[in-house]
mmCIF file with all atom_site columns, C-alpha atoms in Angstrom:
data_model
loop_
_atom_site.group_PDB
_atom_site.id
_atom_site.type_symbol
_atom_site.label_atom_id
_atom_site.label_alt_id
_atom_site.label_comp_id
_atom_site.label_asym_id
_atom_site.label_entity_id
_atom_site.label_seq_id
_atom_site.pdbx_PDB_ins_code
_atom_site.Cartn_x
_atom_site.Cartn_y
_atom_site.Cartn_z
_atom_site.occupancy
_atom_site.B_iso_or_equiv
_atom_site.pdbx_formal_charge
_atom_site.auth_seq_id
_atom_site.auth_comp_id
_atom_site.auth_asym_id
_atom_site.auth_atom_id
_atom_site.pdbx_PDB_model_num
ATOM 1   C CA . MET A 1 1   ? 16.005  -15.725 -23.097 1.00 73.00 ? 1   MET A CA 1
ATOM 2   C CA . GLU A 1 2   ? 17.331  -18.634 -21.066 1.00 92.00 ? 2   GLU A CA 1
ATOM 3   C CA . GLN A 1 3   ? 14.783  -21.374 -20.423 1.00 94.00 ? 3   GLN A CA 1
ATOM 4   C CA . VAL A 1 4   ? 14.363  -23.719 -17.473 1.00 95.00 ? 4   VAL A CA 1
ATOM 5   C CA . VAL A 1 5   ? 12.465  -27.007 -17.352 1.00 97.00 ? 5   VAL A CA 1
ATOM 6   C CA . ILE A 1 6   ? 10.110  -27.774 -14.476 1.00 97.00 ? 6   ILE A CA 1
ATOM 7   C CA . GLN A 1 7   ? 7.404   -30.340 -13.854 1.00 97.00 ? 7   GLN A CA 1
ATOM 8   C CA . ILE A 1 8   ? 3.788   -29.331 -13.283 1.00 98.00 ? 8   ILE A CA 1
ATOM 9   C CA . ASP A 1 9   ? 1.578   -32.221 -12.197 1.00 97.00 ? 9   ASP A CA 1
ATOM 10  C CA . GLY A 1 10  ? 4.053   -34.657 -13.738 1.00 96.00 ? 10  GLY A CA 1
ATOM 11  C CA . ASN A 1 11  ? 4.329   -32.887 -17.102 1.00 96.00 ? 11  ASN A CA 1
ATOM 12  C CA . GLU A 1 12  ? 7.526   -31.151 -18.203 1.00 96.00 ? 12  GLU A CA 1
ATOM 13  C CA . VAL A 1 13  ? 7.095   -27.505 -19.190 1.00 95.00 ? 13  VAL A CA 1
ATOM 14  C CA . ARG A 1 14  ? 9.541   -24.808 -20.258 1.00 95.00 ? 14  ARG A CA 1
ATOM 15  C CA . THR A 1 15  ? 9.534   -21.234 -19.098 1.00 96.00 ? 15  THR A CA 1
ATOM 16  C CA . ALA A 1 16  ? 11.901  -18.286 -18.923 1.00 96.00 ? 16  ALA A CA 1
ATOM 17  C CA . ARG A 1 17  ? 14.372  -18.221 -16.063 1.00 95.00 ? 17  ARG A CA 1
ATOM 18  C CA . GLY A 1 18  ? 13.219  -15.641 -13.539 1.00 96.00 ? 18  GLY A CA 1
ATOM 19  C CA . ASN A 1 19  ? 9.535   -16.334 -14.078 1.00 97.00 ? 19  ASN A CA 1
ATOM 20  C CA . THR A 1 20  ? 7.314   -17.226 -11.167 1.00 98.00 ? 20  THR A CA 1
ATOM 21  C CA . VAL A 1 21  ? 5.513   -20.565 -10.939 1.00 98.00 ? 21  VAL A CA 1
ATOM 22  C CA . LEU A 1 22  ? 2.303   -18.689 -11.740 1.00 98.00 ? 22  LEU A CA 1
ATOM 23  C CA . GLU A 1 23  ? 3.820   -17.222 -14.904 1.00 97.00 ? 23  GLU A CA 1
ATOM 24  C CA . ALA A 1 24  ? 5.192   -20.615 -15.918 1.00 97.00 ? 24  ALA A CA 1
ATOM 25  C CA . ALA A 1 25  ? 1.777   -22.197 -15.510 1.00 97.00 ? 25  ALA A CA 1
ATOM 26  C CA . ARG A 1 26  ? 0.003   -19.468 -17.450 1.00 96.00 ? 26  ARG A CA 1
ATOM 27  C CA . ASP A 1 27  ? 2.577   -19.589 -20.246 1.00 93.00 ? 27  ASP A CA 1
ATOM 28  C CA . ASN A 1 28  ? 1.659   -23.245 -20.662 1.00 95.00 ? 28  ASN A CA 1
ATOM 29  C CA . GLY A 1 29  ? -2.104  -22.812 -20.467 1.00 96.00 ? 29  GLY A CA 1
ATOM 30  C CA . ILE A 1 30  ? -2.441  -24.056 -16.890 1.00 97.00 ? 30  ILE A CA 1
ATOM 31  C CA . ARG A 1 31  ? -4.909  -22.293 -14.613 1.00 97.00 ? 31  ARG A CA 1
ATOM 32  C CA . ILE A 1 32  ? -4.039  -21.406 -10.997 1.00 98.00 ? 32  ILE A CA 1
ATOM 33  C CA . PRO A 1 33  ? -6.698  -19.440 -9.044  1.00 97.00 ? 33  PRO A CA 1
ATOM 34  C CA . THR A 1 34  ? -5.599  -15.982 -7.884  1.00 98.00 ? 34  THR A CA 1
ATOM 35  C CA . LEU A 1 35  ? -7.160  -12.926 -6.281  1.00 98.00 ? 35  LEU A CA 1
ATOM 36  C CA . CYS A 1 36  ? -4.450  -10.503 -5.152  1.00 98.00 ? 36  CYS A CA 1
ATOM 37  C CA . HIS A 1 37  ? -2.359  -11.056 -8.306  1.00 98.00 ? 37  HIS A CA 1
ATOM 38  C CA . LEU A 1 38  ? -2.773  -8.584  -11.155 1.00 98.00 ? 38  LEU A CA 1
ATOM 39  C CA . ASP A 1 39  ? -0.619  -8.341  -14.260 1.00 96.00 ? 39  ASP A CA 1
ATOM 40  C CA . GLY A 1 40  ? 1.431   -5.154  -14.084 1.00 95.00 ? 40  GLY A CA 1
ATOM 41  C CA . LEU A 1 41  ? 1.627   -5.021  -10.272 1.00 97.00 ? 41  LEU A CA 1
ATOM 42  C CA . PRO A 1 42  ? 4.290   -6.531  -7.988  1.00 96.00 ? 42  PRO A CA 1
ATOM 43  C CA . ASP A 1 43  ? 3.117   -9.731  -6.298  1.00 97.00 ? 43  ASP A CA 1
ATOM 44  C CA . ILE A 1 44  ? 2.862   -10.018 -2.517  1.00 97.00 ? 44  ILE A CA 1
ATOM 45  C CA . GLY A 1 45  ? 1.170   -13.402 -1.960  1.00 97.00 ? 45  GLY A CA 1
ATOM 46  C CA . ALA A 1 46  ? -1.566  -11.865 0.179   1.00 96.00 ? 46  ALA A CA 1
ATOM 47  C CA . CYS A 1 47  ? -4.622  -13.938 -0.683  1.00 97.00 ? 47  CYS A CA 1
ATOM 48  C CA . ARG A 1 48  ? -2.964  -17.424 -0.577  1.00 97.00 ? 48  ARG A CA 1
ATOM 49  C CA . LEU A 1 49  ? -5.392  -18.728 -3.224  1.00 98.00 ? 49  LEU A CA 1
ATOM 50  C CA . CYS A 1 50  ? -2.530  -19.554 -5.592  1.00 98.00 ? 50  CYS A CA 1
ATOM 51  C CA . MET A 1 51  ? -1.053  -22.013 -3.089  1.00 98.00 ? 51  MET A CA 1
ATOM 52  C CA . VAL A 1 52  ? 0.696   -24.938 -4.784  1.00 98.00 ? 52  VAL A CA 1
ATOM 53  C CA . GLU A 1 53  ? 2.942   -27.784 -3.682  1.00 98.00 ? 53  GLU A CA 1
ATOM 54  C CA . ILE A 1 54  ? 6.580   -27.182 -4.638  1.00 97.00 ? 54  ILE A CA 1
ATOM 55  C CA . ASP A 1 55  ? 9.036   -30.023 -4.091  1.00 97.00 ? 55  ASP A CA 1
ATOM 56  C CA . GLY A 1 56  ? 6.864   -31.336 -1.278  1.00 96.00 ? 56  GLY A CA 1
ATOM 57  C CA . ARG A 1 57  ? 6.275   -27.995 0.439   1.00 97.00 ? 57  ARG A CA 1
ATOM 58  C CA . PHE A 1 58  ? 3.445   -25.495 0.098   1.00 98.00 ? 58  PHE A CA 1
ATOM 59  C CA . GLY A 1 59  ? 4.097   -22.047 -1.316  1.00 97.00 ? 59  GLY A CA 1
ATOM 60  C CA . THR A 1 60  ? 2.470   -19.249 -3.277  1.00 98.00 ? 60  THR A CA 1
ATOM 61  C CA . ALA A 1 61  ? 2.813   -19.590 -7.039  1.00 98.00 ? 61  ALA A CA 1
ATOM 62  C CA . CYS A 1 62  ? 2.847   -15.814 -7.592  1.00 98.00 ? 62  CYS A CA 1
ATOM 63  C CA . THR A 1 63  ? 5.970   -15.181 -5.467  1.00 98.00 ? 63  THR A CA 1
ATOM 64  C CA . THR A 1 64  ? 8.024   -18.344 -6.041  1.00 98.00 ? 64  THR A CA 1
ATOM 65  C CA . ARG A 1 65  ? 10.628  -18.208 -8.817  1.00 97.00 ? 65  ARG A CA 1
ATOM 66  C CA . VAL A 1 66  ? 11.159  -21.255 -10.980 1.00 97.00 ? 66  VAL A CA 1
ATOM 67  C CA . ARG A 1 67  ? 14.374  -23.252 -10.961 1.00 96.00 ? 67  ARG A CA 1
ATOM 68  C CA . ASP A 1 68  ? 15.556  -26.179 -13.045 1.00 96.00 ? 68  ASP A CA 1
ATOM 69  C CA . GLY A 1 69  ? 14.043  -29.506 -12.030 1.00 96.00 ? 69  GLY A CA 1
ATOM 70  C CA . MET A 1 70  ? 11.396  -27.992 -9.761  1.00 97.00 ? 70  MET A CA 1
ATOM 71  C CA . LYS A 1 71  ? 8.408   -30.272 -9.242  1.00 98.00 ? 71  LYS A CA 1
ATOM 72  C CA . VAL A 1 72  ? 5.094   -28.489 -8.814  1.00 98.00 ? 72  VAL A CA 1
ATOM 73  C CA . ARG A 1 73  ? 1.686   -29.928 -8.016  1.00 98.00 ? 73  ARG A CA 1
ATOM 74  C CA . ILE A 1 74  ? -1.366  -27.796 -8.671  1.00 97.00 ? 74  ILE A CA 1
ATOM 75  C CA . ASN A 1 75  ? -4.374  -30.088 -8.850  1.00 96.00 ? 75  ASN A CA 1
ATOM 76  C CA . THR A 1 76  ? -4.592  -32.217 -5.726  1.00 97.00 ? 76  THR A CA 1
ATOM 77  C CA . ASP A 1 77  ? -7.498  -32.802 -3.358  1.00 97.00 ? 77  ASP A CA 1
ATOM 78  C CA . GLU A 1 78  ? -5.518  -31.222 -0.527  1.00 97.00 ? 78  GLU A CA 1
ATOM 79  C CA . LEU A 1 79  ? -4.828  -28.054 -2.515  1.00 98.00 ? 79  LEU A CA 1
ATOM 80  C CA . HIS A 1 80  ? -8.446  -27.784 -3.659  1.00 97.00 ? 80  HIS A CA 1
ATOM 81  C CA . GLU A 1 81  ? -9.572  -28.038 -0.042  1.00 97.00 ? 81  GLU A CA 1
ATOM 82  C CA . MET A 1 82  ? -7.031  -25.416 1.072   1.00 97.00 ? 82  MET A CA 1
ATOM 83  C CA . ARG A 1 83  ? -8.174  -22.960 -1.590  1.00 97.00 ? 83  ARG A CA 1
ATOM 84  C CA . ARG A 1 84  ? -11.824 -23.461 -0.778  1.00 97.00 ? 84  ARG A CA 1
ATOM 85  C CA . THR A 1 85  ? -11.118 -22.950 2.929   1.00 97.00 ? 85  THR A CA 1
ATOM 86  C CA . VAL A 1 86  ? -9.241  -19.710 2.222   1.00 97.00 ? 86  VAL A CA 1
ATOM 87  C CA . LEU A 1 87  ? -12.158 -18.508 0.109   1.00 97.00 ? 87  LEU A CA 1
ATOM 88  C CA . GLU A 1 88  ? -14.692 -19.370 2.823   1.00 97.00 ? 88  GLU A CA 1
ATOM 89  C CA . LEU A 1 89  ? -12.646 -17.450 5.382   1.00 97.00 ? 89  LEU A CA 1
ATOM 90  C CA . LEU A 1 90  ? -12.604 -14.403 3.091   1.00 97.00 ? 90  LEU A CA 1
ATOM 91  C CA . PHE A 1 91  ? -16.389 -14.515 2.821   1.00 97.00 ? 91  PHE A CA 1
ATOM 92  C CA . ALA A 1 92  ? -16.852 -15.040 6.562   1.00 97.00 ? 92  ALA A CA 1
ATOM 93  C CA . GLU A 1 93  ? -14.433 -12.308 7.640   1.00 96.00 ? 93  GLU A CA 1
ATOM 94  C CA . ARG A 1 94  ? -16.373 -9.380  6.138   1.00 96.00 ? 94  ARG A CA 1
ATOM 95  C CA . ASN A 1 95  ? -19.941 -8.816  4.883   1.00 96.00 ? 95  ASN A CA 1
ATOM 96  C CA . HIS A 1 96  ? -20.122 -10.048 1.294   1.00 95.00 ? 96  HIS A CA 1
ATOM 97  C CA . VAL A 1 97  ? -23.799 -9.986  0.347   1.00 92.00 ? 97  VAL A CA 1
ATOM 98  C CA . CYS A 1 98  ? -23.707 -10.439 -3.419  1.00 94.00 ? 98  CYS A CA 1
ATOM 99  C CA . SER A 1 99  ? -27.388 -9.777  -4.085  1.00 93.00 ? 99  SER A CA 1
ATOM 100 C CA . PHE A 1 100 ? -27.053 -6.161  -2.893  1.00 91.00 ? 100 PHE A CA 1
ATOM 101 C CA . CYS A 1 101 ? -23.616 -5.419  -4.344  1.00 96.00 ? 101 CYS A CA 1
ATOM 102 C CA . VAL A 1 102 ? -22.969 -3.071  -7.254  1.00 97.00 ? 102 VAL A CA 1
ATOM 103 C CA . SER A 1 103 ? -20.326 -5.554  -8.467  1.00 98.00 ? 103 SER A CA 1
ATOM 104 C CA . ASN A 1 104 ? -22.695 -8.538  -8.477  1.00 98.00 ? 104 ASN A CA 1
ATOM 105 C CA . GLY A 1 105 ? -21.947 -10.499 -11.641 1.00 97.00 ? 105 GLY A CA 1
ATOM 106 C CA . HIS A 1 106 ? -18.656 -8.618  -12.161 1.00 97.00 ? 106 HIS A CA 1
ATOM 107 C CA . CYS A 1 107 ? -16.791 -9.718  -9.014  1.00 98.00 ? 107 CYS A CA 1
ATOM 108 C CA . GLU A 1 108 ? -13.619 -11.796 -8.946  1.00 98.00 ? 108 GLU A CA 1
ATOM 109 C CA . LEU A 1 109 ? -14.396 -13.130 -5.471  1.00 98.00 ? 109 LEU A CA 1
ATOM 110 C CA . GLN A 1 110 ? -17.805 -14.273 -6.659  1.00 97.00 ? 110 GLN A CA 1
ATOM 111 C CA . ASP A 1 111 ? -16.269 -15.857 -9.773  1.00 98.00 ? 111 ASP A CA 1
ATOM 112 C CA . LEU A 1 112 ? -13.790 -17.801 -7.630  1.00 98.00 ? 112 LEU A CA 1
ATOM 113 C CA . ALA A 1 113 ? -16.606 -19.117 -5.437  1.00 97.00 ? 113 ALA A CA 1
ATOM 114 C CA . CYS A 1 114 ? -18.269 -20.509 -8.557  1.00 96.00 ? 114 CYS A CA 1
ATOM 115 C CA . GLU A 1 115 ? -14.993 -21.912 -9.904  1.00 96.00 ? 115 GLU A CA 1
ATOM 116 C CA . LEU A 1 116 ? -14.049 -23.646 -6.658  1.00 95.00 ? 116 LEU A CA 1
ATOM 117 C CA . GLY A 1 117 ? -17.541 -24.982 -5.999  1.00 94.00 ? 117 GLY A CA 1
ATOM 118 C CA . MET A 1 118 ? -18.062 -22.958 -2.833  1.00 94.00 ? 118 MET A CA 1
ATOM 119 C CA . ASP A 1 119 ? -21.826 -23.062 -2.388  1.00 90.00 ? 119 ASP A CA 1
ATOM 120 C CA . SER A 1 120 ? -21.740 -22.656 1.403   1.00 93.00 ? 120 SER A CA 1
ATOM 121 C CA . VAL A 1 121 ? -19.463 -21.402 4.181   1.00 96.00 ? 121 VAL A CA 1
ATOM 122 C CA . ARG A 1 122 ? -18.562 -23.895 6.900   1.00 95.00 ? 122 ARG A CA 1
ATOM 123 C CA . VAL A 1 123 ? -17.269 -21.398 9.452   1.00 95.00 ? 123 VAL A CA 1
ATOM 124 C CA . PRO A 1 124 ? -19.269 -18.807 11.418  1.00 96.00 ? 124 PRO A CA 1
ATOM 125 C CA . TYR A 1 125 ? -19.623 -15.365 9.850   1.00 96.00 ? 125 TYR A CA 1
ATOM 126 C CA . ARG A 1 126 ? -18.099 -12.550 11.881  1.00 95.00 ? 126 ARG A CA 1
ATOM 127 C CA . TYR A 1 127 ? -20.560 -9.869  10.719  1.00 95.00 ? 127 TYR A CA 1
ATOM 128 C CA . PRO A 1 128 ? -18.260 -6.967  11.655  1.00 95.00 ? 128 PRO A CA 1
ATOM 129 C CA . THR A 1 129 ? -19.604 -3.432  11.809  1.00 92.00 ? 129 THR A CA 1
ATOM 130 C CA . LEU A 1 130 ? -17.405 -1.685  9.281   1.00 95.00 ? 130 LEU A CA 1
ATOM 131 C CA . SER A 1 131 ? -17.556 1.798   7.849   1.00 94.00 ? 131 SER A CA 1
ATOM 132 C CA . LEU A 1 132 ? -18.409 3.084   4.383   1.00 97.00 ? 132 LEU A CA 1
ATOM 133 C CA . ASP A 1 133 ? -16.495 6.167   3.295   1.00 98.00 ? 133 ASP A CA 1
ATOM 134 C CA . ALA A 1 134 ? -18.374 8.270   0.731   1.00 98.00 ? 134 ALA A CA 1
ATOM 135 C CA . THR A 1 135 ? -16.508 11.525  1.361   1.00 98.00 ? 135 THR A CA 1
ATOM 136 C CA . HIS A 1 136 ? -14.732 11.452  -2.003  1.00 98.00 ? 136 HIS A CA 1
ATOM 137 C CA . PRO A 1 137 ? -16.724 13.324  -4.680  1.00 98.00 ? 137 PRO A CA 1
ATOM 138 C CA . ARG A 1 138 ? -16.476 10.446  -7.199  1.00 98.00 ? 138 ARG A CA 1
ATOM 139 C CA . PHE A 1 139 ? -15.727 7.221   -5.349  1.00 98.00 ? 139 PHE A CA 1
ATOM 140 C CA . ILE A 1 140 ? -16.823 5.115   -2.380  1.00 98.00 ? 140 ILE A CA 1
ATOM 141 C CA . ILE A 1 141 ? -14.966 2.561   -0.287  1.00 98.00 ? 141 ILE A CA 1
ATOM 142 C CA . ASP A 1 142 ? -17.031 -0.005  1.619   1.00 98.00 ? 142 ASP A CA 1
ATOM 143 C CA . HIS A 1 143 ? -14.742 -1.839  4.030   1.00 97.00 ? 143 HIS A CA 1
ATOM 144 C CA . ASN A 1 144 ? -17.370 -4.553  4.413   1.00 97.00 ? 144 ASN A CA 1
ATOM 145 C CA . ARG A 1 145 ? -16.469 -5.849  0.945   1.00 97.00 ? 145 ARG A CA 1
ATOM 146 C CA . CYS A 1 146 ? -12.684 -5.480  1.118   1.00 98.00 ? 146 CYS A CA 1
ATOM 147 C CA . VAL A 1 147 ? -10.597 -8.673  0.898   1.00 98.00 ? 147 VAL A CA 1
ATOM 148 C CA . MET A 1 148 ? -7.262  -6.979  1.733   1.00 98.00 ? 148 MET A CA 1
ATOM 149 C CA . CYS A 1 149 ? -5.677  -7.905  -1.572  1.00 98.00 ? 149 CYS A CA 1
ATOM 150 C CA . ALA A 1 150 ? -3.792  -4.565  -1.461  1.00 98.00 ? 150 ALA A CA 1
ATOM 151 C CA . ARG A 1 151 ? -4.244  -4.012  -5.186  1.00 98.00 ? 151 ARG A CA 1
ATOM 152 C CA . CYS A 1 152 ? -5.345  -0.440  -4.473  1.00 98.00 ? 152 CYS A CA 1
ATOM 153 C CA . VAL A 1 153 ? -2.222  0.150   -2.388  1.00 98.00 ? 153 VAL A CA 1
ATOM 154 C CA . ARG A 1 154 ? 0.086   -1.233  -5.065  1.00 98.00 ? 154 ARG A CA 1
ATOM 155 C CA . VAL A 1 155 ? -1.481  0.493   -8.075  1.00 98.00 ? 155 VAL A CA 1
ATOM 156 C CA . CYS A 1 156 ? -1.533  3.826   -6.251  1.00 98.00 ? 156 CYS A CA 1
ATOM 157 C CA . ALA A 1 157 ? 2.152   3.505   -5.343  1.00 97.00 ? 157 ALA A CA 1
ATOM 158 C CA . GLU A 1 158 ? 3.633   1.657   -8.300  1.00 96.00 ? 158 GLU A CA 1
ATOM 159 C CA . VAL A 1 159 ? 1.586   3.027   -11.216 1.00 96.00 ? 159 VAL A CA 1
ATOM 160 C CA . GLU A 1 160 ? 0.069   6.371   -10.176 1.00 97.00 ? 160 GLU A CA 1
ATOM 161 C CA . GLY A 1 161 ? 2.909   7.245   -7.787  1.00 97.00 ? 161 GLY A CA 1
ATOM 162 C CA . ALA A 1 162 ? 0.577   8.973   -5.340  1.00 98.00 ? 162 ALA A CA 1
ATOM 163 C CA . HIS A 1 163 ? 1.023   6.624   -2.337  1.00 98.00 ? 163 HIS A CA 1
ATOM 164 C CA . THR A 1 164 ? -2.418  7.588   -1.046  1.00 98.00 ? 164 THR A CA 1
ATOM 165 C CA . TRP A 1 165 ? -3.447  4.111   0.063   1.00 98.00 ? 165 TRP A CA 1
ATOM 166 C CA . GLY A 1 166 ? -1.836  2.181   2.887   1.00 98.00 ? 166 GLY A CA 1
ATOM 167 C CA . ILE A 1 167 ? -2.567  -0.675  5.301   1.00 98.00 ? 167 ILE A CA 1
ATOM 168 C CA . ALA A 1 168 ? -3.204  -0.128  8.999   1.00 97.00 ? 168 ALA A CA 1
ATOM 169 C CA . PHE A 1 169 ? -3.677  -2.374  12.047  1.00 96.00 ? 169 PHE A CA 1
ATOM 170 C CA . ARG A 1 170 ? -3.396  -6.160  12.241  1.00 94.00 ? 170 ARG A CA 1
ATOM 171 C CA . GLY A 1 171 ? -5.469  -9.313  12.391  1.00 91.00 ? 171 GLY A CA 1
ATOM 172 C CA . THR A 1 172 ? -9.224  -8.845  12.197  1.00 90.00 ? 172 THR A CA 1
ATOM 173 C CA . GLN A 1 173 ? -8.761  -5.069  12.573  1.00 93.00 ? 173 GLN A CA 1
ATOM 174 C CA . VAL A 1 174 ? -6.652  -4.660  9.416   1.00 96.00 ? 174 VAL A CA 1
ATOM 175 C CA . ARG A 1 175 ? -7.884  -1.982  7.018   1.00 97.00 ? 175 ARG A CA 1
ATOM 176 C CA . VAL A 1 176 ? -6.802  -0.082  3.930   1.00 98.00 ? 176 VAL A CA 1
ATOM 177 C CA . ILE A 1 177 ? -6.569  3.611   4.724   1.00 98.00 ? 177 ILE A CA 1
ATOM 178 C CA . THR A 1 178 ? -5.927  6.880   2.894   1.00 98.00 ? 178 THR A CA 1
ATOM 179 C CA . ASP A 1 179 ? -3.248  9.379   3.917   1.00 98.00 ? 179 ASP A CA 1
ATOM 180 C CA . LEU A 1 180 ? -2.517  7.734   7.272   1.00 93.00 ? 180 LEU A CA 1
ATOM 181 C CA . GLY A 1 181 ? -6.157  7.525   8.305   1.00 96.00 ? 181 GLY A CA 1
ATOM 182 C CA . VAL A 1 182 ? -8.055  10.576  7.098   1.00 98.00 ? 182 VAL A CA 1
ATOM 183 C CA . ASP A 1 183 ? -11.354 10.310  5.211   1.00 98.00 ? 183 ASP A CA 1
ATOM 184 C CA . TRP A 1 184 ? -10.793 9.670   1.521   1.00 98.00 ? 184 TRP A CA 1
ATOM 185 C CA . GLY A 1 185 ? -12.335 13.016  0.606   1.00 98.00 ? 185 GLY A CA 1
ATOM 186 C CA . ASN A 1 186 ? -9.691  14.752  2.735   1.00 98.00 ? 186 ASN A CA 1
ATOM 187 C CA . ALA A 1 187 ? -6.723  12.807  1.331   1.00 98.00 ? 187 ALA A CA 1
ATOM 188 C CA . GLU A 1 188 ? -4.522  15.513  -0.178  1.00 98.00 ? 188 GLU A CA 1
ATOM 189 C CA . THR A 1 189 ? -2.321  13.050  -2.070  1.00 98.00 ? 189 THR A CA 1
ATOM 190 C CA . CYS A 1 190 ? -5.242  11.493  -3.993  1.00 98.00 ? 190 CYS A CA 1
ATOM 191 C CA . THR A 1 191 ? -5.219  12.430  -7.685  1.00 98.00 ? 191 THR A CA 1
ATOM 192 C CA . SER A 1 192 ? -8.746  11.051  -8.295  1.00 98.00 ? 192 SER A CA 1
ATOM 193 C CA . CYS A 1 193 ? -7.327  8.942   -11.135 1.00 97.00 ? 193 CYS A CA 1
ATOM 194 C CA . GLY A 1 194 ? -9.672  6.017   -10.386 1.00 98.00 ? 194 GLY A CA 1
ATOM 195 C CA . LYS A 1 195 ? -7.047  3.292   -10.846 1.00 98.00 ? 195 LYS A CA 1
ATOM 196 C CA . CYS A 1 196 ? -7.834  1.878   -7.404  1.00 98.00 ? 196 CYS A CA 1
ATOM 197 C CA . VAL A 1 197 ? -11.466 1.544   -8.455  1.00 98.00 ? 197 VAL A CA 1
ATOM 198 C CA . GLN A 1 198 ? -10.602 -0.379  -11.588 1.00 98.00 ? 198 GLN A CA 1
ATOM 199 C CA . VAL A 1 199 ? -8.223  -2.853  -9.921  1.00 98.00 ? 199 VAL A CA 1
ATOM 200 C CA . CYS A 1 200 ? -10.389 -3.623  -6.867  1.00 98.00 ? 200 CYS A CA 1
ATOM 201 C CA . PRO A 1 201 ? -11.612 -7.222  -7.403  1.00 98.00 ? 201 PRO A CA 1
ATOM 202 C CA . THR A 1 202 ? -14.832 -6.795  -5.397  1.00 98.00 ? 202 THR A CA 1
ATOM 203 C CA . GLY A 1 203 ? -17.408 -4.103  -4.671  1.00 98.00 ? 203 GLY A CA 1
ATOM 204 C CA . ALA A 1 204 ? -15.206 -2.501  -2.035  1.00 98.00 ? 204 ALA A CA 1
ATOM 205 C CA . ILE A 1 205 ? -14.026 0.488   -4.101  1.00 98.00 ? 205 ILE A CA 1
ATOM 206 C CA . VAL A 1 206 ? -16.556 1.683   -6.656  1.00 98.00 ? 206 VAL A CA 1
ATOM 207 C CA . LEU A 1 207 ? -17.848 4.682   -8.550  1.00 98.00 ? 207 LEU A CA 1
ATOM 208 C CA . LYS A 1 208 ? -20.672 6.642   -6.988  1.00 98.00 ? 208 LYS A CA 1
ATOM 209 C CA . GLY A 1 209 ? -24.092 6.300   -8.580  1.00 96.00 ? 209 GLY A CA 1
ATOM 210 C CA . GLN A 1 210 ? -23.792 2.617   -9.524  1.00 96.00 ? 210 GLN A CA 1
ATOM 211 C CA . ALA A 1 211 ? -26.808 0.393   -8.823  1.00 95.00 ? 211 ALA A CA 1
ATOM 212 C CA . THR A 1 212 ? -26.779 -3.339  -8.070  1.00 95.00 ? 212 THR A CA 1
ATOM 213 C CA . ALA A 1 213 ? -24.780 -5.276  -10.705 1.00 96.00 ? 213 ALA A CA 1
ATOM 214 C CA . GLU A 1 214 ? -23.868 -2.110  -12.666 1.00 96.00 ? 214 GLU A CA 1
ATOM 215 C CA . MET A 1 215 ? -20.228 -1.730  -11.606 1.00 98.00 ? 215 MET A CA 1
ATOM 216 C CA . GLU A 1 216 ? -18.003 -3.203  -14.325 1.00 97.00 ? 216 GLU A CA 1
ATOM 217 C CA . LYS A 1 217 ? -14.262 -2.777  -13.885 1.00 97.00 ? 217 LYS A CA 1
ATOM 218 C CA . HIS A 1 218 ? -11.233 -2.982  -16.157 1.00 96.00 ? 218 HIS A CA 1
ATOM 219 C CA . PRO A 1 219 ? -8.243  -4.231  -14.141 1.00 96.00 ? 219 PRO A CA 1
ATOM 220 C CA . GLU A 1 220 ? -6.380  -5.061  -17.360 1.00 96.00 ? 220 GLU A CA 1
ATOM 221 C CA . LEU A 1 221 ? -5.601  -1.351  -17.723 1.00 93.00 ? 221 LEU A CA 1
ATOM 222 C CA . VAL A 1 222 ? -2.598  -1.777  -15.400 1.00 95.00 ? 222 VAL A CA 1
ATOM 223 C CA . ALA A 1 223 ? -0.880  -4.203  -17.767 1.00 93.00 ? 223 ALA A CA 1
ATOM 224 C CA . GLU A 1 224 ? -1.743  -1.941  -20.701 1.00 93.00 ? 224 GLU A CA 1
ATOM 225 C CA . LEU A 1 225 ? -0.183  1.064   -18.953 1.00 91.00 ? 225 LEU A CA 1
ATOM 226 C CA . GLU A 1 226 ? 2.929   -0.969  -18.151 1.00 85.00 ? 226 GLU A CA 1
ATOM 227 C CA . GLU A 1 227 ? 3.280   -1.974  -21.816 1.00 87.00 ? 227 GLU A CA 1
ATOM 228 C CA . ARG A 1 228 ? 2.996   1.655   -22.878 1.00 86.00 ? 228 ARG A CA 1
ATOM 229 C CA . ARG A 1 229 ? 5.626   2.665   -20.338 1.00 81.00 ? 229 ARG A CA 1
ATOM 230 C CA . ARG A 1 230 ? 8.068   0.037   -21.597 1.00 82.00 ? 230 ARG A CA 1
ATOM 231 C CA . ALA A 1 231 ? 7.410   1.062   -25.182 1.00 84.00 ? 231 ALA A CA 1
ATOM 232 C CA . GLY A 1 232 ? 8.453   4.591   -24.251 1.00 73.00 ? 232 GLY A CA 1
#
């Protein structure tokens, strides 16, 4: 496979042509924080946590393809501040109370807060009054804990092929919905496969009957399924 040479923080690295900046970094053991990215799903650059500086301009590492001679900066004070600010806004937008969450200790949002040193939120919390849908016989969605990463939407469409999940409204009113807005339990297209549960990075979509800190997920299953598909 044809290789290209780029610079990451002043160091030359090689990666396959067609790779994203995120893939190039990971291939060379370089960590870039992500939340909406998941191996096996198409990238959409929703969370903005993988923001890097590319040839003097800011862009998302997960959606930017490499090219010869590209100069990328990942570890700068400005980028660290941008990522922390994005993370604080995610916490402030909804109601993320870790101590009462079934995903406490197994949450990617929580892990990122620890990684980025976010021990406080410098903007006012919105404290929205959001719904919890427990109409499905096996699963629950709590919109208070959703970060709008759209992993559920993508895995349902791209892997399961059911297209149950979608995104509705804009701005602070944006929500993930099932079958154009019906309760999840009434969504006729849902196959109850549980893939959306496993890929959700927070405690937004979970199994019923889980107590605080009991909900462990396995998002790596998407990449495993993709490997099986390619293997025939």
